[in-house]
Short mmCIF file of C-alpha atoms in Angstrom, two decimals:
data_model
loop_
_atom_site.label_atom_id
_atom_site.label_comp_id
_atom_site.label_asym_id
_atom_site.label_seq_id
_atom_site.Cartn_x
_atom_site.Cartn_y
_atom_site.Cartn_z
CA UNK A 1 3.52 -34.91 -31.37
CA UNK A 2 2.10 -36.76 -28.62
CA UNK A 3 0.20 -34.53 -25.92
CA UNK A 4 -0.21 -34.92 -21.85
CA UNK A 5 -0.90 -38.50 -21.37
CA UNK A 6 -3.13 -39.18 -17.86
CA UNK A 7 -4.05 -42.50 -16.87
CA UNK A 8 -6.77 -43.45 -15.07
CA UNK A 9 -9.18 -41.70 -17.20
CA UNK A 10 -11.66 -42.34 -14.86
CA UNK A 11 -11.63 -43.55 -11.23
CA UNK A 12 -14.39 -44.79 -8.63
CA UNK A 13 -13.58 -45.47 -5.28
CA UNK A 14 -14.84 -45.40 -1.80
CA UNK A 15 -14.10 -43.35 0.76
CA UNK A 16 -10.62 -44.22 3.10
CA UNK A 17 -9.37 -46.15 0.15
CA UNK A 18 -5.83 -44.80 -1.85
CA UNK A 19 -6.19 -43.89 -5.08
CA UNK A 20 -2.77 -42.91 -7.79
CA UNK A 21 -3.16 -40.97 -11.12
CA UNK A 22 -0.20 -40.97 -13.28
CA UNK A 23 1.11 -37.82 -15.87
CA UNK A 24 3.31 -38.49 -18.69
CA UNK A 25 4.44 -35.16 -20.07
CA UNK A 26 4.98 -33.64 -23.70
CA UNK A 27 8.60 -35.04 -24.72
CA UNK A 28 11.22 -32.76 -23.30
CA UNK A 29 8.93 -30.36 -21.00
CA UNK A 30 10.80 -29.36 -18.01
CA UNK A 31 7.79 -28.28 -16.05
CA UNK A 32 4.74 -30.31 -14.77
CA UNK A 33 1.68 -29.25 -13.08
CA UNK A 34 -0.88 -30.99 -11.62
CA UNK A 35 -4.24 -29.03 -11.18
CA UNK A 36 -7.46 -29.77 -9.48
CA UNK A 37 -10.89 -29.18 -11.12
CA UNK A 38 -14.01 -29.30 -9.04
CA UNK A 39 -16.96 -29.34 -10.75
CA UNK A 40 -18.28 -25.92 -12.60
CA UNK A 41 -14.75 -24.16 -11.63
CA UNK A 42 -11.92 -23.52 -13.07
CA UNK A 43 -8.82 -25.54 -12.30
CA UNK A 44 -6.35 -24.75 -9.41
CA UNK A 45 -2.69 -25.52 -9.12
CA UNK A 46 -1.63 -28.20 -6.43
CA UNK A 47 1.67 -28.45 -7.20
CA UNK A 48 4.63 -27.58 -10.01
CA UNK A 49 7.78 -29.43 -10.96
CA UNK A 50 10.56 -27.92 -12.25
CA UNK A 51 12.68 -31.45 -13.55
CA UNK A 52 12.71 -33.66 -10.58
CA UNK A 53 12.41 -30.30 -7.87
CA UNK A 54 8.39 -29.48 -6.65
CA UNK A 55 9.01 -25.58 -6.51
CA UNK A 56 5.44 -24.56 -5.74
CA UNK A 57 3.32 -27.11 -3.57
CA UNK A 58 1.81 -24.69 -0.97
CA UNK A 59 -1.77 -25.60 -2.01
CA UNK A 60 -1.72 -29.51 -2.00
CA UNK A 61 -3.15 -31.19 1.28
CA UNK A 62 0.20 -32.75 2.51
CA UNK A 63 -1.86 -34.55 5.31
CA UNK A 64 -3.33 -36.53 2.73
CA UNK A 65 -2.01 -35.99 -0.70
CA UNK A 66 1.82 -36.84 -2.16
CA UNK A 67 3.45 -36.65 -5.46
CA UNK A 68 6.47 -37.88 -7.06
CA UNK A 69 8.27 -36.83 -10.79
CA UNK A 70 11.08 -39.25 -10.49
CA UNK A 71 13.75 -38.72 -13.09
CA UNK A 72 12.09 -35.29 -14.34
CA UNK A 73 9.71 -37.20 -16.62
CA UNK A 74 6.74 -38.65 -15.31
CA UNK A 75 4.69 -37.84 -12.08
CA UNK A 76 2.13 -39.44 -9.64
CA UNK A 77 -0.06 -38.14 -7.85
CA UNK A 78 -1.37 -39.78 -4.53
CA UNK A 79 -4.27 -39.63 -2.26
CA UNK A 80 -4.27 -41.62 0.86
CA UNK A 81 -6.81 -42.24 2.43
CA UNK A 82 -9.40 -40.51 -0.11
CA UNK A 83 -12.27 -38.51 0.89
CA UNK A 84 -15.62 -37.49 -0.46
CA UNK A 85 -14.34 -33.86 -0.87
CA UNK A 86 -11.87 -35.25 -3.59
CA UNK A 87 -14.23 -36.13 -6.11
CA UNK A 88 -13.09 -33.83 -8.96
CA UNK A 89 -10.99 -34.09 -12.25
CA UNK A 90 -7.52 -33.91 -11.63
CA UNK A 91 -5.78 -32.18 -14.62
CA UNK A 92 -1.73 -32.52 -15.13
CA UNK A 93 -0.14 -29.89 -17.46
CA UNK A 94 3.52 -29.63 -19.03
CA UNK A 95 5.54 -26.35 -20.24
CA UNK A 96 8.53 -26.37 -21.58
CA UNK A 97 10.38 -23.40 -19.52
CA UNK A 98 13.43 -21.58 -21.17
CA UNK A 99 12.63 -22.64 -24.75
CA UNK A 100 10.92 -20.00 -26.14
CA UNK A 101 7.56 -20.42 -25.50
CA UNK A 102 6.13 -21.59 -21.86
CA UNK A 103 2.76 -22.15 -22.90
CA UNK A 104 1.22 -24.89 -20.59
CA UNK A 105 -0.74 -27.80 -22.39
CA UNK A 106 -3.16 -29.84 -20.68
CA UNK A 107 -3.69 -33.71 -20.36
CA UNK A 108 -7.44 -34.73 -20.51
CA UNK A 109 -7.39 -35.36 -16.74
CA UNK A 110 -8.39 -38.23 -14.26
CA UNK A 111 -11.83 -37.92 -12.76
CA UNK A 112 -12.44 -39.12 -9.87
CA UNK A 113 -15.42 -40.11 -7.82
CA UNK A 114 -15.08 -40.98 -3.93
CA UNK A 115 -18.33 -43.10 -2.63
CA UNK B 1 -3.13 -14.34 -4.39
CA UNK B 2 -4.34 -13.36 -7.49
CA UNK B 3 -7.98 -13.28 -7.65
CA UNK B 4 -9.98 -13.64 -11.09
CA UNK B 5 -13.38 -12.72 -11.39
CA UNK B 6 -15.22 -14.04 -15.11
CA UNK B 7 -18.58 -12.89 -16.53
CA UNK B 8 -21.15 -14.11 -17.42
CA UNK B 9 -21.34 -17.76 -16.32
CA UNK B 10 -23.44 -18.90 -18.98
CA UNK B 11 -23.87 -17.05 -22.38
CA UNK B 12 -25.97 -17.96 -25.46
CA UNK B 13 -25.65 -16.48 -28.81
CA UNK B 14 -26.92 -17.51 -32.27
CA UNK B 15 -25.05 -18.96 -35.01
CA UNK B 16 -23.05 -15.81 -36.46
CA UNK B 17 -23.33 -13.54 -33.49
CA UNK B 18 -20.43 -12.39 -31.48
CA UNK B 19 -19.73 -13.29 -27.94
CA UNK B 20 -17.89 -11.44 -25.32
CA UNK B 21 -16.38 -12.65 -21.89
CA UNK B 22 -14.66 -10.59 -19.30
CA UNK B 23 -12.71 -10.99 -16.66
CA UNK B 24 -11.00 -9.14 -13.85
CA UNK B 25 -7.98 -9.67 -11.75
CA UNK B 26 -6.70 -8.00 -8.56
CA UNK B 27 -2.82 -8.63 -8.77
CA UNK B 28 -1.18 -5.82 -10.33
CA UNK B 29 1.99 -7.63 -10.97
CA UNK B 30 -0.15 -10.04 -13.18
CA UNK B 31 1.59 -10.19 -16.39
CA UNK B 32 -0.05 -13.15 -18.86
CA UNK B 33 -3.37 -13.42 -19.56
CA UNK B 34 -4.22 -16.96 -21.72
CA UNK B 35 -7.68 -18.08 -22.25
CA UNK B 36 -8.51 -22.01 -22.58
CA UNK B 37 -11.59 -23.64 -23.90
CA UNK B 38 -12.64 -26.78 -22.77
CA UNK B 39 -14.93 -29.31 -24.26
CA UNK B 40 -16.67 -32.25 -22.43
CA UNK B 41 -14.36 -35.00 -21.20
CA UNK B 42 -11.54 -32.84 -22.38
CA UNK B 43 -8.33 -31.11 -20.71
CA UNK B 44 -8.21 -26.95 -21.37
CA UNK B 45 -6.49 -26.18 -24.37
CA UNK B 46 -5.10 -22.49 -25.41
CA UNK B 47 -7.10 -20.73 -27.93
CA UNK B 48 -5.24 -17.14 -27.39
CA UNK B 49 -2.98 -15.49 -24.63
CA UNK B 50 -2.33 -11.50 -24.40
CA UNK B 51 0.69 -10.29 -22.40
CA UNK B 52 0.93 -7.20 -20.26
CA UNK B 53 2.39 -4.73 -22.82
CA UNK B 54 -0.04 -5.20 -25.74
CA UNK B 55 -3.50 -4.20 -25.43
CA UNK B 56 -4.96 -5.89 -28.08
CA UNK B 57 -4.46 -9.12 -29.90
CA UNK B 58 -6.30 -10.74 -32.67
CA UNK B 59 -6.24 -14.22 -34.54
CA UNK B 60 -8.78 -14.65 -36.99
CA UNK B 61 -12.41 -14.79 -35.25
CA UNK B 62 -10.76 -14.71 -32.09
CA UNK B 63 -9.41 -11.59 -30.46
CA UNK B 64 -8.45 -10.13 -26.88
CA UNK B 65 -8.13 -6.91 -25.00
CA UNK B 66 -6.53 -5.82 -22.18
CA UNK B 67 -6.98 -3.21 -19.40
CA UNK B 68 -4.17 -2.84 -17.52
CA UNK B 69 -5.46 0.29 -15.67
CA UNK B 70 -8.70 -1.24 -15.25
CA UNK B 71 -7.19 -4.96 -14.45
CA UNK B 72 -9.57 -6.60 -16.84
CA UNK B 73 -9.70 -8.16 -19.98
CA UNK B 74 -12.29 -9.47 -22.66
CA UNK B 75 -12.64 -12.21 -24.86
CA UNK B 76 -14.33 -11.30 -28.24
CA UNK B 77 -15.34 -14.12 -31.01
CA UNK B 78 -17.38 -13.21 -33.82
CA UNK B 79 -19.41 -15.26 -36.73
CA UNK B 80 -19.59 -17.97 -33.82
CA UNK B 81 -20.27 -21.17 -35.09
CA UNK B 82 -21.72 -24.19 -33.04
CA UNK B 83 -18.53 -26.04 -32.95
CA UNK B 84 -17.29 -23.05 -30.55
CA UNK B 85 -19.75 -24.30 -28.31
CA UNK B 86 -17.61 -25.07 -24.89
CA UNK B 87 -16.71 -23.67 -21.54
CA UNK B 88 -14.03 -20.70 -21.73
CA UNK B 89 -11.51 -19.92 -18.95
CA UNK B 90 -9.74 -16.91 -18.75
CA UNK B 91 -6.49 -16.92 -16.69
CA UNK B 92 -3.85 -14.46 -14.90
CA UNK B 93 0.06 -15.51 -13.88
CA UNK B 94 3.00 -13.64 -12.92
CA UNK B 95 4.96 -14.80 -15.67
CA UNK B 96 9.01 -14.70 -16.37
CA UNK B 97 11.16 -16.51 -18.37
CA UNK B 98 13.41 -18.40 -16.39
CA UNK B 99 10.62 -20.70 -14.05
CA UNK B 100 7.21 -22.35 -14.95
CA UNK B 101 4.09 -20.04 -13.16
CA UNK B 102 0.78 -20.77 -11.84
CA UNK B 103 -2.44 -20.38 -13.72
CA UNK B 104 -5.24 -18.54 -11.87
CA UNK B 105 -8.45 -19.41 -13.11
CA UNK B 106 -11.67 -17.68 -13.67
CA UNK B 107 -14.76 -19.65 -12.53
CA UNK B 108 -15.67 -20.40 -16.27
CA UNK B 109 -18.03 -19.10 -19.27
CA UNK B 110 -20.05 -21.84 -20.71
CA UNK B 111 -20.98 -20.62 -24.19
CA UNK B 112 -23.89 -21.99 -26.23
CA UNK B 113 -24.30 -21.12 -30.06
CA UNK B 114 -27.40 -22.52 -31.72
CA UNK B 115 -27.97 -23.14 -35.37
#
């Protein structure tokens, strides 16, 4: 079974440019998470989706960050415009809530560098 | 919100020795405590977890203990091997069977096992 897929794996952009990250969760998983991982830190939740609905986005900086999960499967996280402080790894995770085990499985992440 | 403290930040052991990583949490309502292993360039991978109704859990060379009264939990790795070298994260969460949940991570412990 394929794991969580993320693309691109690496992205380098200049500040003030827009950037987007894509996540394909494990097949059948109804819950999807985006986490931010700064260098030397643990991941921090940005947003959680249950199917198509964003049910916890309290930590998402809504002035520049946006996310969507159309049709309750793939998800895209966007930053516009990017700032130097956005350089980090953006992790996507998925889980199956209500299916017996709801362990969160993480993708490899997208490493963003803002110059 | 939940605050998870993790110690030590770095740990170096000889192959075959044991390694212990400790975490404390602040939210007495947290009931789920997973441990993730993150290798360079990869996403976190669950290695073991424990729920608040259990005091100890073991899986081969890995064990986790939980003290709810003191609000701390620990990861124990016995007979360490070089392939155990990675960053280990503890996390705490309020988890229920009906919805997704946010993982609150510690800052991580970089474990180095030398041959």
